[in-house]
């Protein structure tokens, strides 16, 4: 019994020892992780520097953030984010103030209306004071870090003073309302509420412009932070959530004030109009550059490189389309569209698209091989991919044929390159192959002479190379005479039809027949009474 107890004791000892070691290792790892997650003392002591002027021009801000490190940019992003968040709180307070003034206008109780106006003024005052303190604190930190003291430009309004002025005017209106409500049914309360509402609406339009300006500056910092490996997704989601024009459809006057204020504001309608003008101007310049660029490329390829017309059209067309694509992307940036997610999505889906378009990529490769080997050109009559027609156009995926009955057929380049390509009009001179059949009872030498005379009378038949007219076969039903004149490729069809018509006409005049296919059948019959056989020949 001692041995099992000893084994049990050893097992329990090992379990306790391993558990303690695991707990100690876990605590060590947690301390190491906490120490690693804790920012270094130098990072803790970092203070923002770009917020020394909340209205700093964007081009200057881009220069200021360029040399900053990732940790420094994180501090700058937090500072600008704090300014943006307080500005959004001010807008929310102003909107709440509009709601409270609507309650004051709608109610018949003067005391309740006065309470609503006081609440609206109090909420706005708290938001303005918080924003002012935050801006002063961040500006002071930047001044202390840089060791400078920036005075407020006299020509530019101070946001803090503007907020104080708005708050003061609201307090005065509230005091006036309190004095004027000493008697029941005093219409001054409604008038004061309407005046306060107008002030709130005007303040909202101003605050929205300031919010847009802060969003632009925060975006500059975020762009630099993202380029240096920082996480900016949360910031950008907040910007998207608080940006834009908000309209209260339940309040017609507030909605109209918002629309009118957006159209006349520099950060709203004027900015959108200017961006739209730049968008259209960039598109027009892109069109001009694409036309000029494709023309110059076509001239260089034709005069200097000497490629086929098919290759010239494809290269110039591709360059023109690339210029259009780049110009459109640049034009979208004029509308303040961020192309980074689009480019990232294109890169991420590139592999999937490549796997899904294997057939298209095969056609692309075949198109390149056709351009390199140049088996045909625009205007050539070609038999390829089971189609015979004139080549009209080619891209890197398919070739456009125009058949002789005026059909347009698009043939994949892979089908063309993997098959036999016959270029009918590749050479300037082409032989016309004709064959005429006469009866066995006709004079074949006379027939040959008639054919030679017909060829001599045809102006489109070339004298060099010399035409061949010779009897070459004794067929089942006829004597076959080969006629092989030469003509220009452009006159091939005309020579073929003209010679055929004239030979038929002269054969008829000379009494030379063109026999129908016939077959002689020999029928053997036996006379049983006489024992003699009889042969009958029937032509069919």
Coordinates of N, CA and C in Angstrom, one line a residue, residues 90-202:
X90 N -20.5 72.0 -29.0 CA -21.1 73.3 -29.2 C -22.2 73.3 -30.2
X91 N -22.1 72.6 -31.3 CA -23.1 72.5 -32.3 C -24.3 71.8 -31.7
X92 N -24.1 70.7 -31.0 CA -25.2 69.9 -30.3 C -25.9 70.8 -29.3
X93 N -25.1 71.6 -28.5 CA -25.8 72.5 -27.6 C -26.6 73.6 -28.3
X94 N -26.1 74.1 -29.4 CA -26.9 75.1 -30.2 C -28.2 74.5 -30.7
X95 N -28.1 73.2 -31.2 CA -29.3 72.6 -31.7 C -30.3 72.3 -30.6
X96 N -29.8 71.9 -29.4 CA -30.7 71.7 -28.3 C -31.3 73.1 -27.9
X97 N -30.5 74.2 -28.0 CA -31.1 75.5 -27.8 C -32.2 75.8 -28.7
X98 N -32.1 75.4 -30.0 CA -33.2 75.7 -30.9 C -34.4 74.9 -30.5
X99 N -34.2 73.7 -30.0 CA -35.4 72.9 -29.6 C -36.0 73.6 -28.4
X100 N -35.2 74.1 -27.4 CA -35.8 74.7 -26.3 C -36.5 76.0 -26.6
X101 N -36.0 76.8 -27.6 CA -36.7 78.0 -28.0 C -38.0 77.6 -28.7
X102 N -38.0 76.5 -29.4 CA -39.3 76.1 -30.0 C -40.3 75.8 -29.0
X103 N -39.8 75.1 -27.9 CA -40.8 74.8 -26.8 C -41.3 76.1 -26.1
X104 N -40.4 77.1 -26.0 CA -40.8 78.4 -25.4 C -41.8 79.1 -26.3
X105 N -41.6 79.0 -27.6 CA -42.6 79.7 -28.5 C -43.9 79.0 -28.5
X106 N -43.9 77.6 -28.4 CA -45.1 76.9 -28.5 C -46.0 76.9 -27.2
X107 N -45.3 77.1 -26.1 CA -46.1 77.1 -24.8 C -46.8 78.4 -24.6
X108 N -47.9 78.3 -23.8 CA -48.6 79.5 -23.4 C -48.3 80.0 -22.0
X109 N -47.4 79.2 -21.3 CA -47.0 79.5 -19.9 C -45.7 80.3 -20.0
X110 N -45.7 81.6 -19.6 CA -44.5 82.4 -19.6 C -43.4 81.9 -18.8
X111 N -43.8 81.3 -17.6 CA -42.7 80.8 -16.7 C -42.0 79.6 -17.3
X112 N -42.8 78.7 -17.9 CA -42.2 77.5 -18.6 C -41.4 78.0 -19.8
X113 N -41.8 79.0 -20.5 CA -41.0 79.5 -21.6 C -39.7 80.1 -21.1
X114 N -39.8 80.8 -20.0 CA -38.6 81.4 -19.5 C -37.6 80.3 -19.0
X115 N -38.1 79.3 -18.4 CA -37.3 78.2 -18.0 C -36.6 77.5 -19.1
X116 N -37.3 77.3 -20.2 CA -36.7 76.7 -21.4 C -35.6 77.5 -22.0
X117 N -35.8 78.9 -22.0 CA -34.8 79.7 -22.6 C -33.6 79.7 -21.7
X118 N -33.8 79.7 -20.4 CA -32.6 79.7 -19.5 C -31.8 78.4 -19.6
X119 N -32.6 77.2 -19.8 CA -31.9 76.0 -20.0 C -31.1 76.0 -21.3
X120 N -31.7 76.5 -22.3 CA -31.0 76.6 -23.6 C -29.7 77.5 -23.5
X121 N -29.8 78.6 -22.8 CA -28.7 79.5 -22.6 C -27.6 78.8 -21.8
X122 N -28.0 78.1 -20.7 CA -27.1 77.4 -19.8 C -26.3 76.3 -20.5
X123 N -27.0 75.5 -21.3 CA -26.3 74.4 -22.0 C -25.3 75.0 -23.0
X124 N -25.7 76.1 -23.8 CA -24.8 76.7 -24.7 C -23.6 77.3 -24.1
X125 N -23.8 77.9 -22.9 CA -22.7 78.6 -22.2 C -21.7 77.6 -21.7
X126 N -22.2 76.4 -21.2 CA -21.3 75.4 -20.7 C -20.4 74.8 -21.9
X127 N -21.1 74.6 -23.0 CA -20.3 74.0 -24.2 C -19.3 75.0 -24.7
X128 N -19.7 76.3 -24.8 CA -18.7 77.3 -25.2 C -17.6 77.5 -24.3
X129 N -17.9 77.5 -23.0 CA -16.8 77.6 -22.0 C -15.8 76.4 -22.0
X130 N -16.4 75.2 -22.2 CA -15.5 74.1 -22.3 C -14.6 74.1 -23.5
X131 N -15.2 74.5 -24.6 CA -14.4 74.6 -25.9 C -13.3 75.7 -25.7
X132 N -13.7 76.8 -25.1 CA -12.7 77.9 -24.9 C -11.6 77.5 -24.0
X133 N -11.9 76.8 -22.9 CA -10.8 76.3 -22.0 C -9.9 75.3 -22.7
X134 N -10.5 74.4 -23.5 CA -9.7 73.4 -24.2 C -8.8 74.1 -25.2
X135 N -9.3 75.0 -26.0 CA -8.5 75.7 -27.0 C -7.3 76.5 -26.3
X136 N -7.7 77.2 -25.2 CA -6.6 77.9 -24.5 C -5.5 77.0 -24.0
X137 N -6.0 75.9 -23.4 CA -5.0 74.9 -22.8 C -4.1 74.4 -23.9
X138 N -4.6 73.9 -25.0 CA -3.8 73.4 -26.1 C -2.9 74.4 -26.7
X139 N -3.4 75.6 -26.9 CA -2.6 76.7 -27.4 C -1.4 77.0 -26.5
X140 N -1.7 77.0 -25.2 CA -0.7 77.3 -24.2 C 0.4 76.2 -24.2
X141 N 0.0 75.0 -24.3 CA 0.9 73.9 -24.3 C 1.8 74.0 -25.5
X142 N 1.3 74.3 -26.7 CA 2.1 74.5 -27.9 C 3.1 75.6 -27.7
X143 N 2.6 76.7 -27.1 CA 3.5 77.9 -26.9 C 4.6 77.5 -26.0
X144 N 4.3 76.8 -24.9 CA 5.4 76.4 -24.0 C 6.4 75.5 -24.6
X145 N 5.9 74.6 -25.4 CA 6.8 73.6 -26.1 C 7.7 74.3 -27.1
X146 N 7.1 75.2 -27.9 CA 7.9 75.9 -28.9 C 8.7 77.1 -28.3
X147 N 8.3 77.6 -27.1 CA 8.9 78.7 -26.5 C 8.6 80.0 -27.2
X148 N 7.4 80.2 -27.7 CA 7.0 81.4 -28.4 C 5.6 81.8 -27.8
X149 N 5.3 83.1 -28.1 CA 4.0 83.6 -27.7 C 3.3 84.2 -28.9
X150 N 2.2 83.6 -29.3 CA 1.6 84.0 -30.6 C 0.4 84.9 -30.2
X151 N 0.5 86.1 -30.7 CA -0.6 87.1 -30.5 C -1.7 86.8 -31.5
X152 N -2.9 87.2 -31.1 CA -4.1 87.0 -32.0 C -4.0 88.0 -33.1
X153 N -4.2 87.6 -34.3 CA -4.2 88.5 -35.5 C -5.5 89.4 -35.4
X154 N -5.2 90.7 -35.5 CA -6.3 91.7 -35.3 C -7.3 91.6 -36.4
X155 N -6.8 91.2 -37.6 CA -7.7 91.1 -38.8 C -8.6 89.8 -38.8
X156 N -8.2 88.9 -37.9 CA -8.9 87.6 -37.8 C -9.7 87.5 -36.5
X157 N -11.0 87.1 -36.6 CA -11.7 87.1 -35.3 C -11.2 86.0 -34.4
X158 N -11.2 86.2 -33.1 CA -10.8 85.3 -32.1 C -12.0 84.4 -31.8
X159 N -11.9 83.1 -32.0 CA -13.1 82.2 -31.8 C -13.5 82.3 -30.3
X160 N -12.6 82.4 -29.4 CA -13.0 82.5 -28.0 C -13.9 83.7 -27.7
X161 N -13.4 84.9 -28.3 CA -14.1 86.1 -28.1 C -15.5 86.0 -28.8
X162 N -15.5 85.4 -29.9 CA -16.8 85.3 -30.6 C -17.8 84.4 -29.8
X163 N -17.2 83.4 -29.2 CA -18.1 82.5 -28.4 C -18.6 83.3 -27.1
X164 N -17.7 84.1 -26.5 CA -18.1 84.9 -25.4 C -19.1 85.9 -25.8
X165 N -19.0 86.5 -27.0 CA -20.0 87.5 -27.5 C -21.3 86.9 -27.6
X166 N -21.3 85.7 -28.2 CA -22.6 85.0 -28.4 C -23.2 84.6 -27.1
X167 N -22.4 84.2 -26.1 CA -23.0 83.9 -24.8 C -23.5 85.1 -24.1
X168 N -22.7 86.2 -24.2 CA -23.2 87.4 -23.6 C -24.5 87.9 -24.2
X169 N -24.6 87.9 -25.5 CA -25.8 88.3 -26.1 C -27.0 87.4 -25.7
X170 N -26.7 86.1 -25.6 CA -27.8 85.2 -25.1 C -28.2 85.5 -23.7
X171 N -27.2 85.9 -22.8 CA -27.6 86.2 -21.5 C -28.4 87.5 -21.4
X172 N -28.0 88.5 -22.2 CA -28.8 89.7 -22.3 C -30.2 89.5 -22.7
X173 N -30.4 88.6 -23.7 CA -31.7 88.3 -24.2 C -32.5 87.6 -23.1
X174 N -31.8 86.7 -22.4 CA -32.5 86.0 -21.3 C -32.9 87.0 -20.2
X175 N -32.0 87.9 -19.8 CA -32.4 88.9 -18.8 C -33.5 89.8 -19.3
X176 N -33.5 90.2 -20.5 CA -34.6 91.0 -21.1 C -35.9 90.2 -21.0
X177 N -35.8 89.0 -21.3 CA -37.0 88.1 -21.2 C -37.6 88.1 -19.8
X178 N -36.6 88.0 -18.8 CA -37.0 87.9 -17.4 C -37.7 89.2 -17.0
X179 N -37.2 90.3 -17.4 CA -37.8 91.6 -17.0 C -39.1 91.8 -17.7
X180 N -39.3 91.3 -18.9 CA -40.5 91.6 -19.6 C -41.7 90.6 -19.3
X181 N -41.4 89.6 -18.5 CA -42.5 88.7 -18.2 C -43.2 88.9 -16.9
X182 N -43.1 90.1 -16.4 CA -43.8 90.4 -15.1 C -45.3 90.4 -15.2
X183 N -45.8 90.6 -16.4 CA -47.3 90.6 -16.6 C -47.7 89.4 -17.4
X184 N -48.9 88.8 -17.2 CA -49.3 87.7 -17.9 C -49.5 88.1 -19.4
X185 N -49.4 87.0 -20.3 CA -49.7 87.2 -21.7 C -48.9 88.3 -22.3
X186 N -47.7 88.5 -21.9 CA -46.8 89.5 -22.4 C -46.2 88.9 -23.7
X187 N -46.4 89.5 -24.9 CA -45.9 89.0 -26.1 C -44.4 89.1 -26.3
X188 N -43.7 89.8 -25.3 CA -42.3 90.0 -25.4 C -41.6 88.7 -25.2
X189 N -42.1 87.8 -24.5 CA -41.5 86.4 -24.3 C -41.3 85.7 -25.6
X190 N -42.4 85.7 -26.4 CA -42.3 85.0 -27.7 C -41.3 85.6 -28.6
X191 N -41.3 87.0 -28.6 CA -40.4 87.7 -29.4 C -38.9 87.4 -29.0
X192 N -38.7 87.3 -27.7 CA -37.3 87.0 -27.2 C -36.9 85.6 -27.6
X193 N -37.9 84.7 -27.5 CA -37.6 83.3 -27.9 C -37.2 83.2 -29.4
X194 N -38.0 84.0 -30.2 CA -37.7 83.9 -31.6 C -36.3 84.6 -31.9
X195 N -36.0 85.7 -31.2 CA -34.7 86.3 -31.4 C -33.6 85.4 -31.0
X196 N -33.8 84.7 -29.8 CA -32.8 83.7 -29.4 C -32.6 82.6 -30.3
X197 N -33.7 82.1 -30.9 CA -33.7 81.0 -31.9 C -32.9 81.5 -33.1
X198 N -33.1 82.7 -33.6 CA -32.3 83.2 -34.7 C -30.9 83.2 -34.4
X199 N -30.5 83.7 -33.2 CA -29.1 83.7 -32.8 C -28.5 82.3 -32.7
X200 N -29.3 81.3 -32.2 CA -28.8 80.0 -32.2 C -28.5 79.4 -33.6
X201 N -29.5 79.7 -34.5 CA -29.3 79.2 -35.9 C -28.1 79.8 -36.6
X202 N -27.9 81.1 -36.3 CA -26.8 81.7 -36.9 C -25.5 81.2 -36.3

